[in-house]
Amino acid sequence: MLEAAISAAQNLFSPGPLIGMAIVLPVALASGLIPAGGLPTTSVVLSFAGYIDPWIAMSIVVFSMAAGDITEPVPAILLGVPGARSAQATVLDGYPMAQRGLAGEALGASYTTTLVGGLFGGAVLLAVLPVGRELLKLFGSSEFFLLSLMGILAIAIISAGAFVKGMLTAAFGIAIASIGFTNVGGVVRADMGIDFLWEGFGIVPIVIGLFAIPEAMDLVIGDTPVARERLDTMMKEANKDVLRGMKVALSHKWLMLRSSIIGTFVGAMPGVGGATGHWIAYVQARQTEKGAVDTFGKGDIRGVIAADAANNSSDGGVLIPTLVFGIPGAPGMVLVLAILILSGITPGPPMLSTHLDLTIAMVYIIILANIIVVPIMLLLAPYLARVSAVPPNILAPIVIAVTTLAAYQASRILEDLLVVLAFAVLGVFMKRYGWPRPPILIAVALAPTLERFMWITVNTYGFGLFLRVQSLVLIAMMIALVYMALRVQSVASESAHTAVPDRPGSKVSEESIEDPS
Amino acid sequence: MRWRNLRTYWLSTEVLGELLLIALAFALFGYLFVLSFDWPEAARLLPRIAVIIGVPFGLVRLVVLLRRVRPSAASVMDTSFRIEGQDPRAIAGRFVRIWTWLLALYLGIWMLGFHFALPVGTFIYLFRYGKAGWVWSVGLSVAIYATIKLVYDVALDAVWFDAVIPQWLGLV
């Protein structure tokens, strides 16, 4: 372990990864400020992951993911616009604070909790790695089968509070993943006579079609640019009382710690992700903090602290199932897995043996991102918030152009552009009718693992699966976690509906809770 | 009266759009289920799991959808193009415009290739609809071209497909 830790530091602090992180820094900062901003960055990296050193590829992706999470609260507080998936709960109290002239204090609290949460999540990931190695020795094919199944079902069950639609889309995702060649059975399934479908659908065109393009289109169709005067006013107030906000955050150390634990723990649930964690942390704070039931949603700094600590600590959490089991901790982790595979690295158990140094390096990257980005945000947040005010008609064509380029380069198959278009139509429809999209992505990513281990399990254990202690523990754990997530999700939705502040441009809704980017 | 209300509701975009989604899912489930009899046992498990989970939940959704009389609130992508405080015709215009541009862009890529279609398509949108002005429109389009050239061509030595028109002209 120590050798791997030293090797991780040596490899990470070499020119390639450092230059990669320096190049991606401005993009990463901007990615948290715009809706679904993380997707184009990761997609572009994915398009050339096969060409570059895996250390550089992973440095860029994990760094941009962690840095993006840190910048997310800025537009949420200053403009009432949640830049990306995990800042929606921050809006509920951050924006009312900004409206009362307390933007700087809210930002100060946000930076502090973000830093603490990020470091906590990274530390937990580091601590879990040796445990994970031992745990893996107890895991057989049946446990991997159950983890894959639960990964798909968990995201479906808690998606947007729409249980039936979530399950239906998860099944639809498994059906989509069934198309093409399968190693299990060695046949080409349901290719509809189209040669191109022999390989099945690639993950990148699905992500870009289902998420990036519908989000960009939504920006154009909604066309709600942030008023320039509002931005100027907020910029003046954003640098006031930041230090006081930091002190207030530190005085709520137990709330920060509780929220960080929740963020990491929920993030570590296969398929669930950090967006749910920050809502759960927000709700627990609302229910446990003194007088919070009356003040949350009206500009209570504790709401900002709870949401942001959980949001950033989840970065470490979502990497736990992703790296240890090869099961994505969040929908966005599907792309991280894809990058690892393209780089010639098998996610899952080998990450804790042959590539332990790379795994540890990811912890370093999360910590590094927090140490670098938080001071930058302290100095530049009000100016960077202007990115959120870029008119949709300028942002959208650029996002579409860049992601289209990435979609083609990821596979070099022209027909993939047709796949992008088809999934874009599907994505627009699903978004319009409130069908959660992440279950499709998770199902497509996990289906091969699910299928392989299911076949082995059926042949090896049969119903004996339910006699294995490990399997039973796993089933009980997942049922309990999903039950808890469902309970809290309903309270979170209630909070979102009852405490939505008057703000421009965006709305906090059940649908936005499921945004996975 | 109730029947007339229901009929109007069933024929609304609120229902028809979601029916289309359910129909698409059912079509795929049905296709996989029928074909699965021809596959070896190992290969038919996954698609059948999709069918076993999908069909009951699809039916539940169908019943809930058809029994609900009151339509849900309008949202950004409502086909009746309603957003509070905005002109529905303007929203419809933006919807048509972005889709037309996307299709034209993809057609352009197929006909002319990425190097030409992507920067030019971006320029046209930015200048014509984004009202970005000459400087920004040209600057951002050049940035996209530079990305294609420097990142993909020079740094990664990327492979591209042969576009249709350059093939006709014998340029490739």
XYZ file of C-alpha atoms in Angstrom:
689
model
C 0.000 0.000 0.000
C 2.794 2.409 0.951
C 4.700 1.557 -2.206
C 1.602 2.197 -4.263
C 1.050 5.520 -2.487
C 4.589 6.623 -3.303
C 4.319 5.399 -6.880
C 0.995 7.270 -7.220
C 2.630 10.510 -6.103
C 5.581 10.020 -8.444
C 3.396 9.325 -11.447
C 0.852 12.018 -10.675
C 3.368 14.766 -10.064
C 5.110 14.145 -13.356
C 4.817 16.578 -16.286
C 2.067 14.776 -18.232
C -0.702 14.680 -15.597
C 0.242 18.104 -14.220
C 0.094 19.733 -17.660
C -3.177 17.913 -18.340
C -4.713 19.246 -15.132
C -3.410 22.769 -15.802
C -4.945 22.738 -19.291
C -8.277 21.445 -18.078
C -8.477 23.823 -15.081
C -10.305 26.703 -16.845
C -12.685 24.252 -18.523
C -13.263 22.475 -15.218
C -14.042 25.739 -13.459
C -16.558 26.616 -16.156
C -18.069 23.138 -16.251
C -19.656 23.530 -12.821
C -21.174 26.835 -13.819
C -23.312 25.694 -16.729
C -26.056 23.070 -16.863
C -24.704 19.617 -17.751
C -21.300 21.267 -18.162
C -19.338 18.257 -17.006
C -20.533 16.071 -19.853
C -18.796 17.825 -22.755
C -15.484 17.822 -20.871
C -15.626 14.137 -20.021
C -16.888 13.202 -23.479
C -13.987 15.003 -25.146
C -11.482 13.230 -22.908
C -13.216 9.967 -23.667
C -12.838 10.605 -27.395
C -9.061 10.536 -27.121
C -8.582 8.367 -24.034
C -7.331 5.515 -26.180
C -4.468 7.660 -27.459
C -3.039 9.094 -24.282
C -1.446 7.760 -21.142
C -4.111 6.550 -18.659
C -2.517 8.683 -15.948
C -3.104 11.807 -17.997
C -6.639 10.769 -18.987
C -7.669 9.963 -15.425
C -5.981 13.092 -14.035
C -7.937 15.260 -16.432
C -11.288 13.575 -15.796
C -11.131 13.242 -12.008
C -9.653 16.730 -11.641
C -12.330 18.330 -13.809
C -15.053 16.388 -11.983
C -13.806 17.480 -8.548
C -13.129 21.068 -9.620
C -16.539 21.320 -11.293
C -18.236 20.242 -8.085
C -16.499 23.052 -6.210
C -17.704 25.742 -8.613
C -21.297 24.501 -8.770
C -22.562 26.469 -5.742
C -21.390 29.829 -7.135
C -24.148 30.434 -9.713
C -26.605 28.728 -7.356
C -25.926 31.323 -4.667
C -25.291 34.406 -6.771
C -27.864 33.942 -9.500
C -30.296 31.307 -8.229
C -29.255 29.117 -11.139
C -27.945 25.689 -10.147
C -25.050 25.284 -12.569
C -25.179 21.531 -12.465
C -26.773 18.561 -10.797
C -25.689 18.906 -7.226
C -26.327 22.521 -6.407
C -30.090 22.463 -6.345
C -30.399 22.272 -2.574
C -27.818 25.060 -2.308
C -30.156 27.337 -4.253
C -32.879 26.949 -1.640
C -30.969 28.870 1.021
C -27.992 30.345 -0.842
C -30.035 32.461 -3.219
C -32.357 33.950 -0.567
C -29.207 34.881 1.367
C -27.826 36.607 -1.724
C -31.117 38.447 -2.160
C -30.725 39.770 1.362
C -27.216 41.051 0.569
C -25.449 38.083 2.196
C -23.965 36.567 -0.958
C -20.391 36.829 0.325
C -21.257 35.125 3.596
C -23.032 32.299 1.774
C -20.080 31.872 -0.597
C -17.615 31.851 2.299
C -19.596 29.119 4.032
C -19.873 27.227 0.766
C -16.111 27.275 0.088
C -15.296 26.105 3.590
C -17.772 23.256 3.603
C -16.819 22.322 0.068
C -13.172 22.070 1.073
C -13.924 20.095 4.244
C -16.363 17.799 2.426
C -13.965 17.174 -0.452
C -11.072 16.325 1.840
C -13.314 14.115 3.959
C -14.562 12.185 0.917
C -11.012 11.753 -0.371
C -9.806 10.540 3.034
C -12.656 8.026 3.289
C -11.868 6.697 -0.171
C -8.238 6.262 0.839
C -9.233 4.510 4.053
C -11.688 2.221 2.291
C -9.192 0.920 -0.259
C -7.441 -1.592 2.059
C -10.845 -2.674 3.429
C -12.106 -3.017 -0.115
C -9.250 -5.335 -0.973
C -10.191 -7.647 1.890
C -13.892 -7.347 1.116
C -13.325 -8.391 -2.471
C -11.926 -11.710 -1.274
C -15.370 -12.526 0.148
C -17.145 -11.589 -3.063
C -18.035 -14.170 -5.669
C -19.901 -13.899 -8.944
C -23.263 -13.875 -7.148
C -22.324 -10.745 -5.200
C -21.159 -8.978 -8.347
C -24.416 -10.004 -10.000
C -26.394 -8.574 -7.071
C -24.342 -5.377 -7.023
C -24.940 -4.846 -10.746
C -28.647 -5.523 -10.391
C -28.947 -3.251 -7.385
C -26.983 -0.546 -9.182
C -29.588 -0.507 -11.927
C -32.594 -0.842 -9.654
C -31.434 1.707 -7.063
C -31.079 4.504 -9.593
C -34.408 3.510 -11.144
C -36.256 3.402 -7.841
C -35.068 6.743 -6.527
C -35.046 8.560 -9.882
C -36.989 11.776 -9.705
C -39.485 10.248 -7.311
C -41.031 8.469 -10.313
C -40.835 4.821 -9.329
C -42.855 3.278 -12.175
C -41.202 5.370 -14.880
C -37.789 4.689 -13.321
C -38.272 0.918 -13.413
C -39.660 1.073 -16.935
C -36.701 3.086 -18.202
C -34.251 0.769 -16.422
C -35.837 -2.176 -18.250
C -35.720 -0.173 -21.471
C -32.006 0.447 -20.857
C -31.379 -3.285 -20.335
C -33.282 -3.953 -23.568
C -31.132 -1.422 -25.439
C -28.010 -3.030 -23.992
C -29.236 -6.418 -25.206
C -28.779 -5.343 -28.819
C -25.565 -6.508 -30.463
C -22.970 -9.188 -29.858
C -22.807 -10.853 -26.457
C -19.915 -12.886 -25.120
C -22.394 -14.837 -23.027
C -23.816 -17.238 -25.567
C -21.675 -15.875 -28.375
C -24.462 -14.558 -30.595
C -25.451 -11.284 -32.182
C -28.799 -10.266 -30.737
C -31.524 -8.164 -32.334
C -29.314 -6.383 -34.866
C -32.388 -5.681 -37.069
C -30.318 -6.627 -40.083
C -28.069 -3.603 -39.634
C -24.363 -4.467 -39.620
C -23.526 -1.411 -37.572
C -25.614 -2.768 -34.678
C -23.457 -5.889 -34.329
C -21.343 -3.951 -31.875
C -24.374 -2.614 -30.004
C -24.700 1.018 -28.967
C -21.627 2.881 -27.708
C -21.835 4.624 -24.345
C -20.597 8.006 -25.643
C -23.293 8.543 -28.319
C -25.901 7.519 -25.755
C -24.640 10.001 -23.161
C -24.351 12.812 -25.670
C -27.702 12.098 -27.288
C -29.620 11.464 -24.109
C -28.166 14.235 -21.948
C -25.835 16.783 -23.556
C -27.938 17.670 -26.597
C -31.357 17.800 -24.863
C -29.858 19.998 -22.117
C -28.290 22.341 -24.685
C -31.578 22.482 -26.589
C -33.475 23.162 -23.416
C -31.251 26.169 -22.811
C -32.119 27.565 -26.232
C -35.817 26.775 -26.062
C -36.230 28.119 -22.525
C -34.004 31.117 -23.391
C -33.836 32.723 -19.966
C -30.578 34.670 -19.857
C -29.498 36.200 -16.567
C -30.048 39.947 -16.431
C -26.790 41.888 -16.640
C -27.863 44.308 -13.858
C -28.492 41.423 -11.476
C -25.041 40.053 -12.218
C -23.389 43.426 -11.563
C -25.219 43.815 -8.253
C -24.258 40.338 -7.144
C -20.623 40.847 -8.123
C -20.417 43.833 -5.781
C -21.820 41.847 -2.882
C -19.988 38.600 -3.524
C -16.719 39.697 -1.963
C -18.251 41.077 1.224
C -18.184 39.080 4.460
C -16.646 35.969 2.910
C -14.463 35.533 5.978
C -17.485 35.737 8.261
C -19.184 33.016 6.221
C -16.119 30.829 6.627
C -16.135 31.349 10.399
C -19.842 30.551 10.608
C -19.279 27.354 8.640
C -16.479 26.297 10.964
C -18.693 26.942 13.965
C -21.098 24.318 12.584
C -18.441 21.617 12.483
C -20.771 18.780 13.509
C -23.263 19.670 10.802
C -20.408 19.719 8.295
C -19.173 16.356 9.486
C -22.629 14.757 9.503
C -23.350 16.044 6.024
C -19.962 14.902 4.745
C -20.587 11.415 6.117
C -24.010 11.316 4.456
C -22.588 12.560 1.146
C -19.826 9.968 1.130
C -22.074 7.145 2.314
C -24.883 7.808 -0.182
C -22.348 8.440 -2.928
C -20.928 4.994 -2.276
C -24.274 3.346 -3.040
C -23.919 1.787 -6.488
C -25.753 3.832 -9.078
C -27.214 6.405 -6.711
C -24.652 9.179 -6.830
C -23.960 12.424 -5.067
C -26.959 14.425 -6.271
C -29.191 12.367 -3.998
C -26.704 12.643 -1.131
C -26.836 16.422 -1.013
C -30.631 16.329 -0.770
C -30.504 13.776 2.005
C -27.974 15.897 3.902
C -30.153 18.966 3.402
C -33.228 17.175 4.700
C -31.433 15.708 7.725
C -30.181 19.190 8.605
C -33.696 20.590 8.225
C -35.033 17.948 10.584
C -32.252 17.916 13.153
C -30.989 21.489 13.423
C -32.703 23.766 15.918
C -35.486 25.843 14.347
C -34.463 24.753 10.856
C -37.942 23.599 9.851
C -39.054 27.234 9.924
C -35.935 28.870 8.509
C -34.682 26.440 5.831
C -35.579 27.608 2.367
C -35.630 31.224 3.504
C -31.891 31.897 3.590
C -30.498 29.809 6.435
C -26.726 29.408 6.138
C -26.971 25.902 7.643
C -28.835 24.795 4.505
C -25.865 25.876 2.383
C -23.422 24.149 4.740
C -25.311 20.834 4.736
C -25.865 20.709 0.980
C -22.346 21.696 -0.075
C -20.485 19.501 2.409
C -22.441 16.465 1.190
C -22.116 17.442 -2.445
C -18.360 17.597 -2.429
C -17.746 14.662 -0.098
C -19.658 12.480 -2.545
C -16.756 12.734 -5.020
C -14.808 10.289 -2.887
C -17.919 8.221 -2.220
C -18.916 7.630 -5.837
C -15.421 6.437 -6.661
C -15.658 3.616 -4.078
C -18.033 1.289 -5.981
C -16.653 2.541 -9.285
C -13.074 1.579 -8.531
C -13.504 -1.273 -6.072
C -16.320 -3.175 -7.796
C -16.377 -1.660 -11.280
C -20.000 -0.605 -10.617
C -20.596 3.112 -11.319
C -21.318 5.040 -8.130
C -23.177 7.667 -10.136
C -24.344 7.964 -13.736
C -21.377 10.223 -14.543
C -19.031 7.480 -13.366
C -20.088 5.422 -16.369
C -17.811 7.637 -18.436
C -14.942 7.209 -15.975
C -15.307 3.447 -16.348
C -15.372 3.829 -20.134
C -12.179 5.881 -20.041
C -10.457 3.240 -17.907
C -11.479 0.504 -20.344
C -10.315 2.531 -23.354
C -7.017 3.083 -21.563
C -6.594 -0.663 -21.289
C -7.401 -0.857 -17.578
C -10.102 -3.171 -16.253
C -12.199 -1.427 -13.592
C -13.065 -3.379 -10.462
C -10.845 -5.765 -8.534
C -7.712 -5.185 -10.702
C -7.840 -1.528 -9.668
C -6.940 -2.633 -6.146
C -4.169 -4.965 -7.195
C -2.355 -4.214 -10.452
C -3.410 -0.541 -10.618
C -3.541 0.370 -6.951
C -1.232 3.336 -7.546
C -3.629 4.821 -10.115
C -6.510 4.304 -7.693
C -4.652 6.097 -4.913
C -3.704 8.840 -7.358
C -7.409 9.602 -7.783
C -7.604 10.382 -4.070
C -4.641 12.726 -4.455
C -6.328 14.393 -7.423
C -9.530 15.045 -5.451
C -7.522 16.555 -2.601
C -5.370 18.546 -5.034
C -8.436 19.896 -6.830
C -9.870 21.138 -3.545
C -6.612 22.740 -2.468
C -6.159 24.502 -5.821
C -9.704 25.442 -6.747
C -11.061 26.732 -3.434
C -8.499 29.602 -3.233
C -9.150 30.408 -6.899
C -12.849 30.628 -6.171
C -12.194 32.842 -3.150
C -10.530 35.330 -5.489
C -12.457 34.933 -8.704
C -15.919 33.549 -7.950
C -17.888 36.689 -8.861
C -16.088 36.948 -12.176
C -16.401 33.260 -12.979
C -20.120 33.443 -12.246
C -20.384 35.424 -15.480
C -19.990 32.133 -17.328
C -23.479 31.253 -16.111
C -24.721 34.394 -17.788
C -23.443 33.435 -21.250
C -26.505 33.628 -23.522
C -27.964 30.171 -24.267
C -27.802 30.860 -28.004
C -24.016 31.116 -27.769
C -23.435 28.281 -25.321
C -25.698 25.683 -26.948
C -24.152 25.489 -30.454
C -20.672 25.237 -28.974
C -21.689 22.436 -26.596
C -23.412 20.612 -29.448
C -20.444 21.048 -31.804
C -17.872 19.868 -29.254
C -19.912 16.871 -28.109
C -20.685 15.861 -31.693
C -16.979 15.855 -32.441
C -16.391 13.741 -29.325
C -19.189 11.326 -30.280
C -17.550 10.610 -33.610
C -13.983 10.434 -32.359
C -14.846 8.049 -29.541
C -15.543 5.281 -32.059
C -14.676 6.727 -35.525
C -17.965 5.316 -36.785
C -20.065 7.793 -38.739
C -23.278 5.942 -37.923
C -22.748 6.909 -34.298
C -23.986 10.361 -35.249
C -27.310 8.753 -36.166
C -27.291 7.109 -32.745
C -26.716 10.544 -31.196
C -29.675 11.965 -33.129
C -31.945 9.052 -32.224
C -31.076 9.309 -28.535
C -31.407 13.102 -28.676
C -35.005 12.698 -29.848
C -35.577 10.095 -27.144
C -33.891 12.340 -24.550
C -36.030 15.341 -25.444
C -39.194 13.244 -25.208
C -38.118 11.667 -21.924
C -37.245 15.031 -20.431
C -40.528 16.475 -21.583
C -42.597 13.657 -20.105
C -40.619 13.312 -16.888
C -39.080 9.923 -17.657
C -35.788 9.675 -15.750
C -32.865 9.240 -18.122
C -30.029 8.071 -15.798
C -31.447 4.528 -15.430
C -30.911 3.977 -19.166
C -27.284 5.038 -18.918
C -26.575 2.930 -15.836
C -28.417 -0.059 -17.331
C -26.475 0.118 -20.592
C -23.188 0.391 -18.688
C -23.913 -2.389 -16.222
C -25.722 -4.835 -18.509
C -22.600 -6.694 -19.704
C -21.398 -7.180 -16.101
C -24.887 -8.137 -14.994
C -25.245 -10.651 -17.802
C -21.843 -12.277 -17.283
C -22.182 -12.719 -13.511
C -25.850 -13.671 -13.758
C -25.007 -16.573 -16.054
C -22.189 -17.744 -13.796
C -24.415 -17.377 -10.721
C -27.291 -19.307 -12.276
C -24.952 -22.140 -13.215
C -22.900 -22.165 -10.025
C -25.341 -21.357 -7.240
C -28.876 -21.358 -8.617
C -31.192 -20.561 -5.698
C -28.253 -21.318 -3.429
C -27.478 -17.653 -4.011
C -29.934 -16.877 -1.218
C -28.063 -19.113 1.194
C -24.827 -17.182 0.923
C -24.307 -14.872 3.873
C -22.516 -12.277 1.753
C -25.403 -12.161 -0.702
C -27.995 -11.871 2.047
C -26.080 -9.068 3.748
C -25.806 -7.274 0.430
C -29.510 -7.656 -0.299
C -30.481 -6.451 3.181
C -28.115 -3.491 2.945
C -29.371 -2.407 -0.422
C -33.030 -2.717 0.572
C -32.383 -0.613 3.667
C -30.455 2.014 1.721
C -33.005 2.276 -1.037
C -35.821 2.495 1.523
C -33.987 5.286 3.305
C -33.248 7.069 0.042
C -36.906 6.821 -0.995
C -38.111 8.231 2.320
C -35.718 11.142 2.235
C -36.293 11.765 -1.450
C -39.980 12.344 -0.814
C -39.156 14.853 1.951
C -36.583 16.483 -0.351
C -39.137 16.868 -3.113
C -41.513 18.391 -0.591
C -38.799 20.829 0.524
C -38.048 21.758 -3.079
C -41.682 22.472 -3.807
C -42.474 24.354 -0.637
C -39.343 26.439 -0.425
C -38.515 27.439 -3.995
C -37.267 31.021 -3.881
C -38.135 33.559 -6.517
C -35.210 33.444 -8.872
C -34.509 33.774 -12.540
C -33.968 31.173 -15.133
C -34.203 27.882 -13.431
C -36.481 25.805 -11.310
C -35.803 23.185 -8.714
C -38.032 20.294 -9.568
C -38.266 16.571 -9.191
C -36.874 16.252 -12.675
C -33.835 18.357 -11.925
C -33.049 16.165 -8.931
C -32.369 13.316 -11.325
C -29.945 15.243 -13.525
C -26.866 13.039 -13.584
C -24.189 14.971 -15.289
C -69.558 14.471 -20.682
C -66.951 12.472 -18.815
C -66.327 10.373 -21.920
C -65.845 13.524 -23.994
C -63.396 14.903 -21.442
C -61.491 11.642 -21.462
C -61.407 11.544 -25.251
C -60.082 15.090 -25.423
C -57.487 14.220 -22.819
C -56.403 11.021 -24.576
C -55.893 12.932 -27.803
C -53.862 15.667 -26.123
C -50.102 15.929 -26.601
C -49.842 15.268 -22.877
C -50.959 11.673 -23.440
C -50.005 10.994 -27.046
C -46.337 11.816 -26.501
C -46.019 9.489 -23.540
C -48.000 6.795 -25.344
C -45.389 7.004 -28.069
C -42.622 6.428 -25.533
C -44.461 3.469 -23.991
C -45.133 2.046 -27.464
C -41.439 2.329 -28.316
C -40.474 0.482 -25.132
C -43.103 -2.225 -25.724
C -42.014 -2.642 -29.337
C -38.440 -3.282 -28.234
C -39.536 -5.646 -25.448
C -41.753 -7.575 -27.873
C -39.047 -7.766 -30.517
C -36.499 -9.080 -28.031
C -38.936 -11.563 -26.505
C -39.925 -13.079 -29.847
C -36.320 -13.314 -31.050
C -35.076 -14.701 -27.736
C -36.494 -18.161 -28.579
C -33.827 -18.466 -31.284
C -30.920 -17.642 -28.990
C -28.994 -19.995 -26.706
C -30.157 -20.067 -23.122
C -27.229 -17.971 -21.918
C -28.026 -15.176 -24.353
C -31.747 -15.021 -23.700
C -31.560 -14.305 -19.954
C -30.755 -10.571 -20.132
C -33.391 -9.562 -22.690
C -35.986 -11.589 -20.819
C -35.136 -9.808 -17.595
C -35.785 -6.547 -19.451
C -39.148 -7.876 -20.596
C -40.094 -9.263 -17.168
C -39.355 -5.941 -15.466
C -40.468 -3.667 -18.282
C -43.838 -5.061 -19.318
C -45.608 -4.930 -15.919
C -44.296 -1.460 -15.163
C -45.190 -0.332 -18.670
C -48.742 -1.581 -18.205
C -49.029 0.158 -14.848
C -47.828 3.384 -16.415
C -50.300 2.974 -19.273
C -53.221 2.506 -16.891
C -52.179 5.439 -14.717
C -51.775 7.627 -17.780
C -55.128 6.748 -19.328
C -57.082 6.967 -16.093
C -55.736 10.382 -15.127
C -58.195 13.024 -16.262
C -56.436 16.191 -15.328
C -53.333 16.962 -17.434
C -50.138 17.862 -15.604
C -48.725 21.375 -15.599
C -46.963 22.671 -18.710
C -43.188 22.682 -18.809
C -40.435 23.966 -21.030
C -40.726 21.222 -23.617
C -44.520 21.118 -23.654
C -45.518 20.709 -27.258
C -47.970 23.522 -26.723
C -44.847 25.607 -25.951
C -45.902 27.259 -22.743
C -43.425 28.944 -20.427
C -44.656 31.509 -17.948
C -44.207 35.019 -19.270
C -43.090 33.945 -22.745
C -44.807 33.993 -26.111
C -45.625 30.386 -27.149
C -44.899 31.195 -30.793
C -41.402 32.425 -29.917
C -40.742 29.217 -27.966
C -42.034 27.109 -30.858
C -39.771 29.095 -33.193
C -36.721 28.383 -31.048
C -37.663 24.704 -30.878
C -37.915 24.420 -34.659
C -34.786 26.492 -35.184
C -32.450 24.468 -32.964
C -33.678 21.156 -34.360
C -33.373 22.386 -37.938
C -29.875 23.603 -37.235
C -28.885 20.304 -35.618
C -30.161 18.254 -38.547
C -28.508 20.605 -41.036
C -25.258 20.394 -39.085
C -25.258 16.599 -39.150
C -26.171 16.569 -42.832
C -23.336 19.024 -43.452
C -20.893 16.804 -41.577
C -21.898 13.833 -43.721
C -21.683 15.809 -46.946
C -18.654 17.996 -46.245
C -16.818 16.523 -43.286
C -16.096 17.794 -39.784
C -13.351 20.246 -40.768
C -15.723 22.342 -42.836
C -19.213 21.704 -41.481
C -18.556 22.079 -37.769
C -16.896 25.543 -37.786
C -19.184 26.874 -40.505
C -22.324 25.476 -38.870
C -21.297 26.962 -35.532
C -20.530 30.304 -37.161
C -23.912 30.448 -38.878
C -25.793 29.751 -35.660
C -23.728 32.134 -33.552
C -23.931 34.946 -36.048
C -27.505 34.502 -37.226
C -29.326 33.376 -34.069
C -26.843 33.882 -31.241
C -26.362 37.518 -32.319
C -22.762 37.128 -31.198
C -21.378 39.602 -33.739
C -18.617 39.038 -36.282
C -15.718 38.955 -33.870
C -17.138 36.383 -31.457
C -18.729 34.284 -34.169
C -15.554 34.064 -36.200
C -13.381 33.680 -33.084
C -15.370 30.795 -31.640
C -15.670 29.058 -35.000
C -11.925 29.361 -35.540
C -11.427 27.941 -32.035
C -13.480 24.905 -33.011
C -11.497 24.481 -36.222
C -8.253 24.845 -34.252
C -9.440 22.145 -31.837
C -10.110 19.761 -34.718
C -6.802 20.552 -36.346
C -4.464 20.814 -33.358
C -5.937 18.320 -30.931
C -7.265 15.651 -33.254
C -5.171 16.004 -36.422
C -1.782 17.090 -35.109
C -1.657 15.727 -31.554
C -3.709 12.566 -31.952
C -3.340 11.870 -35.672
C -7.060 11.121 -35.778
C -8.733 9.215 -38.595
C -11.755 10.789 -40.335
C -14.371 9.398 -42.672
C -14.491 10.442 -46.316
C -17.252 12.994 -46.734
C -19.633 12.658 -49.675
C -18.916 15.838 -51.653
C -15.105 15.613 -51.507
C -15.531 12.036 -52.771
C -17.690 13.217 -55.675
C -15.113 15.853 -56.507
C -12.316 13.308 -56.348
C -10.559 15.216 -53.574
C -10.128 12.146 -51.366
